[in-house]
Structures are given as structure tokens and as C-alpha cells.
Short mmCIF file of C-alpha atoms in Angstrom, two decimals:
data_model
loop_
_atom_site.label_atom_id
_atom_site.label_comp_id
_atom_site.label_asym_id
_atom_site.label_seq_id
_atom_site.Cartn_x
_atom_site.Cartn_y
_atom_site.Cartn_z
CA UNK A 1 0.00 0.00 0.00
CA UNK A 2 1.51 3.43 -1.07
CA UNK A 3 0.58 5.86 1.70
CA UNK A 4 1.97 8.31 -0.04
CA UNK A 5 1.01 9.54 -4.08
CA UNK A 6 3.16 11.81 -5.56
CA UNK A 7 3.10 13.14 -9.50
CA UNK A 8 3.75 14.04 -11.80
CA UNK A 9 7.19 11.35 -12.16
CA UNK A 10 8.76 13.65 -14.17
CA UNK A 11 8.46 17.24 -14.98
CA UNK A 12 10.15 19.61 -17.68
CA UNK A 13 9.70 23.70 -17.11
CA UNK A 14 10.94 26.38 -19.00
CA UNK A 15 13.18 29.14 -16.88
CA UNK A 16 11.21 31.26 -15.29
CA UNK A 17 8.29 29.51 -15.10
CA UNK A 18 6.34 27.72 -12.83
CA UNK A 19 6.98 24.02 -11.62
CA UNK A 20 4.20 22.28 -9.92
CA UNK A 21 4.19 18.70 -7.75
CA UNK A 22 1.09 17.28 -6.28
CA UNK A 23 1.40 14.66 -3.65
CA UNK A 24 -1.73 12.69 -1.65
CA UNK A 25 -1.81 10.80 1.37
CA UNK A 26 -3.84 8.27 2.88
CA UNK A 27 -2.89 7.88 6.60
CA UNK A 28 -4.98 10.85 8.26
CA UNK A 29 -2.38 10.06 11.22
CA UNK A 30 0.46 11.79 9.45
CA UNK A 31 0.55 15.54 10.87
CA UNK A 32 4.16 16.51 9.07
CA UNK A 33 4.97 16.71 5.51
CA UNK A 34 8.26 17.82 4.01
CA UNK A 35 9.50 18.14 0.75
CA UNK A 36 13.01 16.90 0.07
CA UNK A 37 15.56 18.49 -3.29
CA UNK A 38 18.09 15.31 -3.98
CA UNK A 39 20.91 15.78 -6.49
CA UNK A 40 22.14 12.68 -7.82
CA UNK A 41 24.99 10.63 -5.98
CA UNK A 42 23.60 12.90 -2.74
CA UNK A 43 21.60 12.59 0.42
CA UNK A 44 18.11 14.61 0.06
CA UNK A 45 18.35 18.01 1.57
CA UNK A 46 14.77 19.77 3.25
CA UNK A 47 13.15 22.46 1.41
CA UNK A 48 10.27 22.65 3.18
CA UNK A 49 7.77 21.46 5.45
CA UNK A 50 4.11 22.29 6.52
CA UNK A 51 1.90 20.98 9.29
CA UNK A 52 -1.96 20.42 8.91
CA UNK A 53 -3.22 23.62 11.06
CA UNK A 54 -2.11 25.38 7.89
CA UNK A 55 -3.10 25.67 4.38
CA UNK A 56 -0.15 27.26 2.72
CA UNK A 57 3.92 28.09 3.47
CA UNK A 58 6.27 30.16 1.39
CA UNK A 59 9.71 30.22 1.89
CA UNK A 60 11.77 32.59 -0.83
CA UNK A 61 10.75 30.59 -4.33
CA UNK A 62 9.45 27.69 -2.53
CA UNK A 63 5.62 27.43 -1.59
CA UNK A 64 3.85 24.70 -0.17
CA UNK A 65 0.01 24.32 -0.39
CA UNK A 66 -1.99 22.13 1.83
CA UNK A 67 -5.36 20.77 1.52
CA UNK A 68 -6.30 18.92 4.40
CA UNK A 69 -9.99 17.33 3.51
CA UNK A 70 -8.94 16.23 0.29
CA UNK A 71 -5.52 15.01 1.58
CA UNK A 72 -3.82 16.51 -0.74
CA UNK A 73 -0.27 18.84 -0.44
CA UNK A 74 1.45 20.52 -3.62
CA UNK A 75 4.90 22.16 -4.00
CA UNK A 76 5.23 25.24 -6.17
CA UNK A 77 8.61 26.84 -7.55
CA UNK A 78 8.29 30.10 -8.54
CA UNK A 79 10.44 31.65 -10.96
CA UNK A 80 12.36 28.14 -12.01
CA UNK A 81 15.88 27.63 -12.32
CA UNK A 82 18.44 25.26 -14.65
CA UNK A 83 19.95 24.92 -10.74
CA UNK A 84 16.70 23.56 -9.63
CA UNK A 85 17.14 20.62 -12.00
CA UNK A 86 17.01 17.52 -9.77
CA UNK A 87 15.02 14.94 -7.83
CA UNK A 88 12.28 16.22 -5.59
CA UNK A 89 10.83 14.11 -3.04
CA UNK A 90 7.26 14.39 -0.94
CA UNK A 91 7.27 13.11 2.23
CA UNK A 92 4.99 12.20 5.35
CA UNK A 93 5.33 11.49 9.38
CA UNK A 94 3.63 11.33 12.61
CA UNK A 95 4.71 12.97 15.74
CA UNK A 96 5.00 10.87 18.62
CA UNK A 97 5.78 11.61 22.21
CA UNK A 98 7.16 14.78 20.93
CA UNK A 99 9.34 13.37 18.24
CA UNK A 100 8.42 11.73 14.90
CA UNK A 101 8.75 8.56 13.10
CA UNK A 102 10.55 7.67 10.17
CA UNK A 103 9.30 9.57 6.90
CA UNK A 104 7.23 7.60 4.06
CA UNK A 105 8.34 9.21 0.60
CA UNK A 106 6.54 9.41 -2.41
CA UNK A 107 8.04 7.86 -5.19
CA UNK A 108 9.83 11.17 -6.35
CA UNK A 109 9.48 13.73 -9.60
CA UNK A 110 12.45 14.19 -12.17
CA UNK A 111 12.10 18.02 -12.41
CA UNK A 112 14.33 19.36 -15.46
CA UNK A 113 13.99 23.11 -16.09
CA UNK A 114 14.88 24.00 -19.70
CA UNK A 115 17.39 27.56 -20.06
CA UNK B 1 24.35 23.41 11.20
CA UNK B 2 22.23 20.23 11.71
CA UNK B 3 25.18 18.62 9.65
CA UNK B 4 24.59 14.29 9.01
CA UNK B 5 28.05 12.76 7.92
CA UNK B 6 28.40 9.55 6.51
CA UNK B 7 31.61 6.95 6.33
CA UNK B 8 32.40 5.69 4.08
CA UNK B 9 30.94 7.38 0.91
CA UNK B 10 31.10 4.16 -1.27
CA UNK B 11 32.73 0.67 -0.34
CA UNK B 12 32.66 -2.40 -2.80
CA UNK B 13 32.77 -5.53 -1.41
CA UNK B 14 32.79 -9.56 -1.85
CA UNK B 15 29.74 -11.01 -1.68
CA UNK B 16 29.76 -13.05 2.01
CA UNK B 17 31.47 -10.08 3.68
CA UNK B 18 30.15 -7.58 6.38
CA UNK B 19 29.94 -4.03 5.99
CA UNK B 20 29.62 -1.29 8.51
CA UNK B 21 28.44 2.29 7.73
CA UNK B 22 28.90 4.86 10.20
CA UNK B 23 26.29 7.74 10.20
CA UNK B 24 27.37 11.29 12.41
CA UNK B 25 25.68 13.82 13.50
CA UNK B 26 28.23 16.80 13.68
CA UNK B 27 26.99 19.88 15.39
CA UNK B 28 23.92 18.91 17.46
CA UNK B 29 22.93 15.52 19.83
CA UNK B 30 20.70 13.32 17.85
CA UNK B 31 18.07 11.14 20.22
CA UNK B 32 16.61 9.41 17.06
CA UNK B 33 18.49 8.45 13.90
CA UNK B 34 17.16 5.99 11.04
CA UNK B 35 18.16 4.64 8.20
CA UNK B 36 16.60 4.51 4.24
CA UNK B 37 17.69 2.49 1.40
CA UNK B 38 17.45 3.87 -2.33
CA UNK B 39 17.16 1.87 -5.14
CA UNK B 40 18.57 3.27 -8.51
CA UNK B 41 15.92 5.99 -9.75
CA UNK B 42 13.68 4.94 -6.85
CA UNK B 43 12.48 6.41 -3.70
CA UNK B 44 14.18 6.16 -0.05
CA UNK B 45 12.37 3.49 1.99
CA UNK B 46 12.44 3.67 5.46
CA UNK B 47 14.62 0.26 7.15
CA UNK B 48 14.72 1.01 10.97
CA UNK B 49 14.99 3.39 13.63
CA UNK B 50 17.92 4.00 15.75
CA UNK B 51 17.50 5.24 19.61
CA UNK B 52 20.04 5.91 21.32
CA UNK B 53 20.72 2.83 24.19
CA UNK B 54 17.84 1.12 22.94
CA UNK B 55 17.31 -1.38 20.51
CA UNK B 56 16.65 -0.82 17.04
CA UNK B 57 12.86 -0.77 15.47
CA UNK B 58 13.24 -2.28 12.01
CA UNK B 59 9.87 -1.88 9.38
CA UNK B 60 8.42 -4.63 8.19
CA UNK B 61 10.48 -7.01 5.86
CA UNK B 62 14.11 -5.57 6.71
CA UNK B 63 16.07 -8.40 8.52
CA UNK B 64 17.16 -7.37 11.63
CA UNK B 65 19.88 -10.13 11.92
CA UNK B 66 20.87 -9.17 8.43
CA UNK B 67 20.84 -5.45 9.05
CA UNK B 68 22.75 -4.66 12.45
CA UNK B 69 22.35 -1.66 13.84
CA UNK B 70 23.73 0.09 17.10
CA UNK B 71 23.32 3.98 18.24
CA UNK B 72 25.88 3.60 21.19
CA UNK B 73 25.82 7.70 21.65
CA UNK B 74 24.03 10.56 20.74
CA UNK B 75 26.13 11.14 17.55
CA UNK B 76 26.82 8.05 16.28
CA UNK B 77 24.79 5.20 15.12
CA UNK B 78 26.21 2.10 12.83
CA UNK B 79 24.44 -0.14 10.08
CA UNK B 80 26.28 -3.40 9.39
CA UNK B 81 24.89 -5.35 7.08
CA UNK B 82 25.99 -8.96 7.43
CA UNK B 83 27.09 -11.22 4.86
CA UNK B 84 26.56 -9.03 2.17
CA UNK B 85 24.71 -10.40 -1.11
CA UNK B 86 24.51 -8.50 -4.52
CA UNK B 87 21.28 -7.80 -4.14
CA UNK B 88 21.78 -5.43 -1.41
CA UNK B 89 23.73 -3.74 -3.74
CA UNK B 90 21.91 0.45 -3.00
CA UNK B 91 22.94 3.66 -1.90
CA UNK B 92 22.21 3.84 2.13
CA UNK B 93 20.82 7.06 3.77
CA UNK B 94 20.57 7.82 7.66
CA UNK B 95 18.94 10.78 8.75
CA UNK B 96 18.75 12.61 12.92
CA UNK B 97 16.97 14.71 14.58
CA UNK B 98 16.91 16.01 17.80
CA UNK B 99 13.96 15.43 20.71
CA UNK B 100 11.01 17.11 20.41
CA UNK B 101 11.71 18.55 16.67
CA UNK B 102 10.39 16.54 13.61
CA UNK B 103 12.57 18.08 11.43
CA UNK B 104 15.14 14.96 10.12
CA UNK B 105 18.47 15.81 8.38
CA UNK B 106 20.16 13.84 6.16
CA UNK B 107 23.36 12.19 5.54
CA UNK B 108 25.16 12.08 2.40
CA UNK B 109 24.54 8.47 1.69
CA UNK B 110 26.57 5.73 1.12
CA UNK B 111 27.10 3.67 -2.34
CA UNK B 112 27.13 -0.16 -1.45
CA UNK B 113 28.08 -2.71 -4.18
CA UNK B 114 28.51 -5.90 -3.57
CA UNK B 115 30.17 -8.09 -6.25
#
């Protein structure tokens, strides 16, 4: 069972434009959801992350939109760069006892952004 | 900071050998650590979860007597994975975090091949 749905697999944007990935979850438990940048040969690096009690983050060119009744979360980049070429992961967790558990990935979008 | 090392970046080995990867947190105490394999072009999957003095929680099908893992301090934790077989042939990924933050920082990863 894939708790976690993520598309499109891969994704080509011209500079400057917009690049959008949609993720859905199943596991109403989850309460944390990150999105993870991974160059090839490298670990994945955080971009950013949003909790459920809101329905959108921006941080610089990176926004995150949350829907929480559909179960849905999206990742925007604004203003896309040949730099932003690389592997970009969805993710999910649960808190617990003021931690969190292990993250479930989606399956990851090939994002290539055309000069 | 929040820096995840990894040692060694790639190893190649015989198949029948044992191979230990060392995952370090650098600049901060990490309570929790686990560990994700990745496939070629595939996503991370969460293997287990390190506490520190405690014994390892591995997810379901990852062989705990296969996959040995100890988290003897707060900035160390160790994956061995016994008598190596091609097919565990991947690229090996350990992330921390600290108590009480769900935010989970990544290592570098390390290649395995096993020949």
C-alpha cells in the first residue's frame, strides 16, 4: 500500500516559469509533511515542510500548499531555475511523544527546467 | 548546522562479507536516527529506527539479523549489514533529529556494491 502519491514522475519547465508537484496521502495520522531536493549521488536536503493547522507556506521561491480534507499537499517553484534541475521528493510522518517517526516518501518527480 | 556525515561514501565488497556504515551527526545531539535504502531511480524506503541505548525498530520485511544496527551515543549510530549479497547492492541514507523537533536531516549516503 503506497501511503503516499506523488506526481507528476517527471516534470520539464521552462526558466522562469512555474513548476508544480502534487502529492496525496492516505494515513490521516500523518501531521508533518516535508519536501526533500536530492541531487544525484547525494543525500536529500529539506526544502520545506508544513503541518496540517495550515493551508499554505512560502519560503523565498518555494511554496507549499496544503489541503487537508482532500488530503492533498502541492509544492510550487516560482520563478524556475536550470539549478533547480534535480530529484524532488514528498514526504509524510507522525509525531509521537514529541518526536516523529521515520518519513514515508513518495516515489519522487524528475524536475528538469529548460534555459 | 544540523550537519549528518556519513563513512564511508562508497565501499565495494565480496559477496559473504560484512559491511559497517557509520552515520554522524556533527553539530547537534541526535536522540533518534534511522536509516533509508534507495534503489537506482527509486524512492528512499524507510529500514529502521535508531535510539540511542535502545534497541533498534526495524519496518516490516528488513532483517534485523541481516541489518545490524547500534546507536551507542548521541552522535553516532552504525548499520552493518551482514554477509553481504549483490542484491543489497543500493545507496544507504541515515537521517537525525533532535527530541522534540520533527525536522530529520540527512546524511550524504553511502554507495554499497557488492560483487
Amino acid at each position: 500500500q503506497q501511503q503516499v502519491k506523488q506526481s507528476p514522475q517527471s516534470l520539464i519547465v521552462q526558466k522562469g516559469g512555474i513548476s508544480i508537484i502534487n502529492c496525496a496521502y492516505e494515513n490521516t495520522a500523518f501531521d508533518y509533511f516535508p519536501w526533500y531536493q536530492q541531487f544525484p549521488g547525494k543525500g536529500p536536503a529539506l526544502l520545506i515542510a508544513i503541518r496540517p493547522d495550515v493551508s499554505e507556506k512560502k519560503e523565498g521561491r518555494f511554496t507549499i500548499s496544503f489541503n487537508k480534507s482532500a488530503k492533498q499537499f502541492s509544492l510550487h517553484i516560482m520563478d524556475s531555475q536550470p539549478g533547480d534541475s534535480a530529484t524532488y521528493f514528498c514526504a509524510a510522518s507522525m509525531s509521537s511523544g514529541g518526536g516523529a517517526d521515520g518519513l514515508t516518501f513518495g516515489k519522487g518527480t524528475h524536475l528538469i527546467i529548460q534555459p | 548546522g544540523a550537519v549528518v556525515s556519513q563513512h564511508p561514501s562508497r565501499v565495494i565488497c565480496k559477496s559473504g562479507t560484512s559491511v559497517k556504515i557509520e552515520c554522524r551527526s556533527l553539530d547537534f545531539q541526535a536522540t533518534t536516527m534511522f536509516w533509508y535504502r534507495q534503489f537506482p531511480k527509486q524512492s528512499l524506503m524507510l529500514m529502521a529506527t535508531s535510539n540511542e541505548g535502545s534497541k533498534a525498530t526495524y519496518e516490516q520485511g528488513v532483517e534485523k539479523d541481516k541489518f545490524l544496527i547500534n546507536h551507542a551515543s548521541l552522535t553516532l549510530s552504525t548499520l552493518t549489514v551482514t554477509s553481504a549479497h549483490p542484491e543489497d547492492s543500493s545507496f544507504y541514507i541515515c537521517s537525525a533529529h533532535t527530541g522534540g523537533k520533527e525536522t530529520q536531516y540527512f546524511g550524504p549516503g553511502t554507495r554499497l556494491l557488492v560483487l
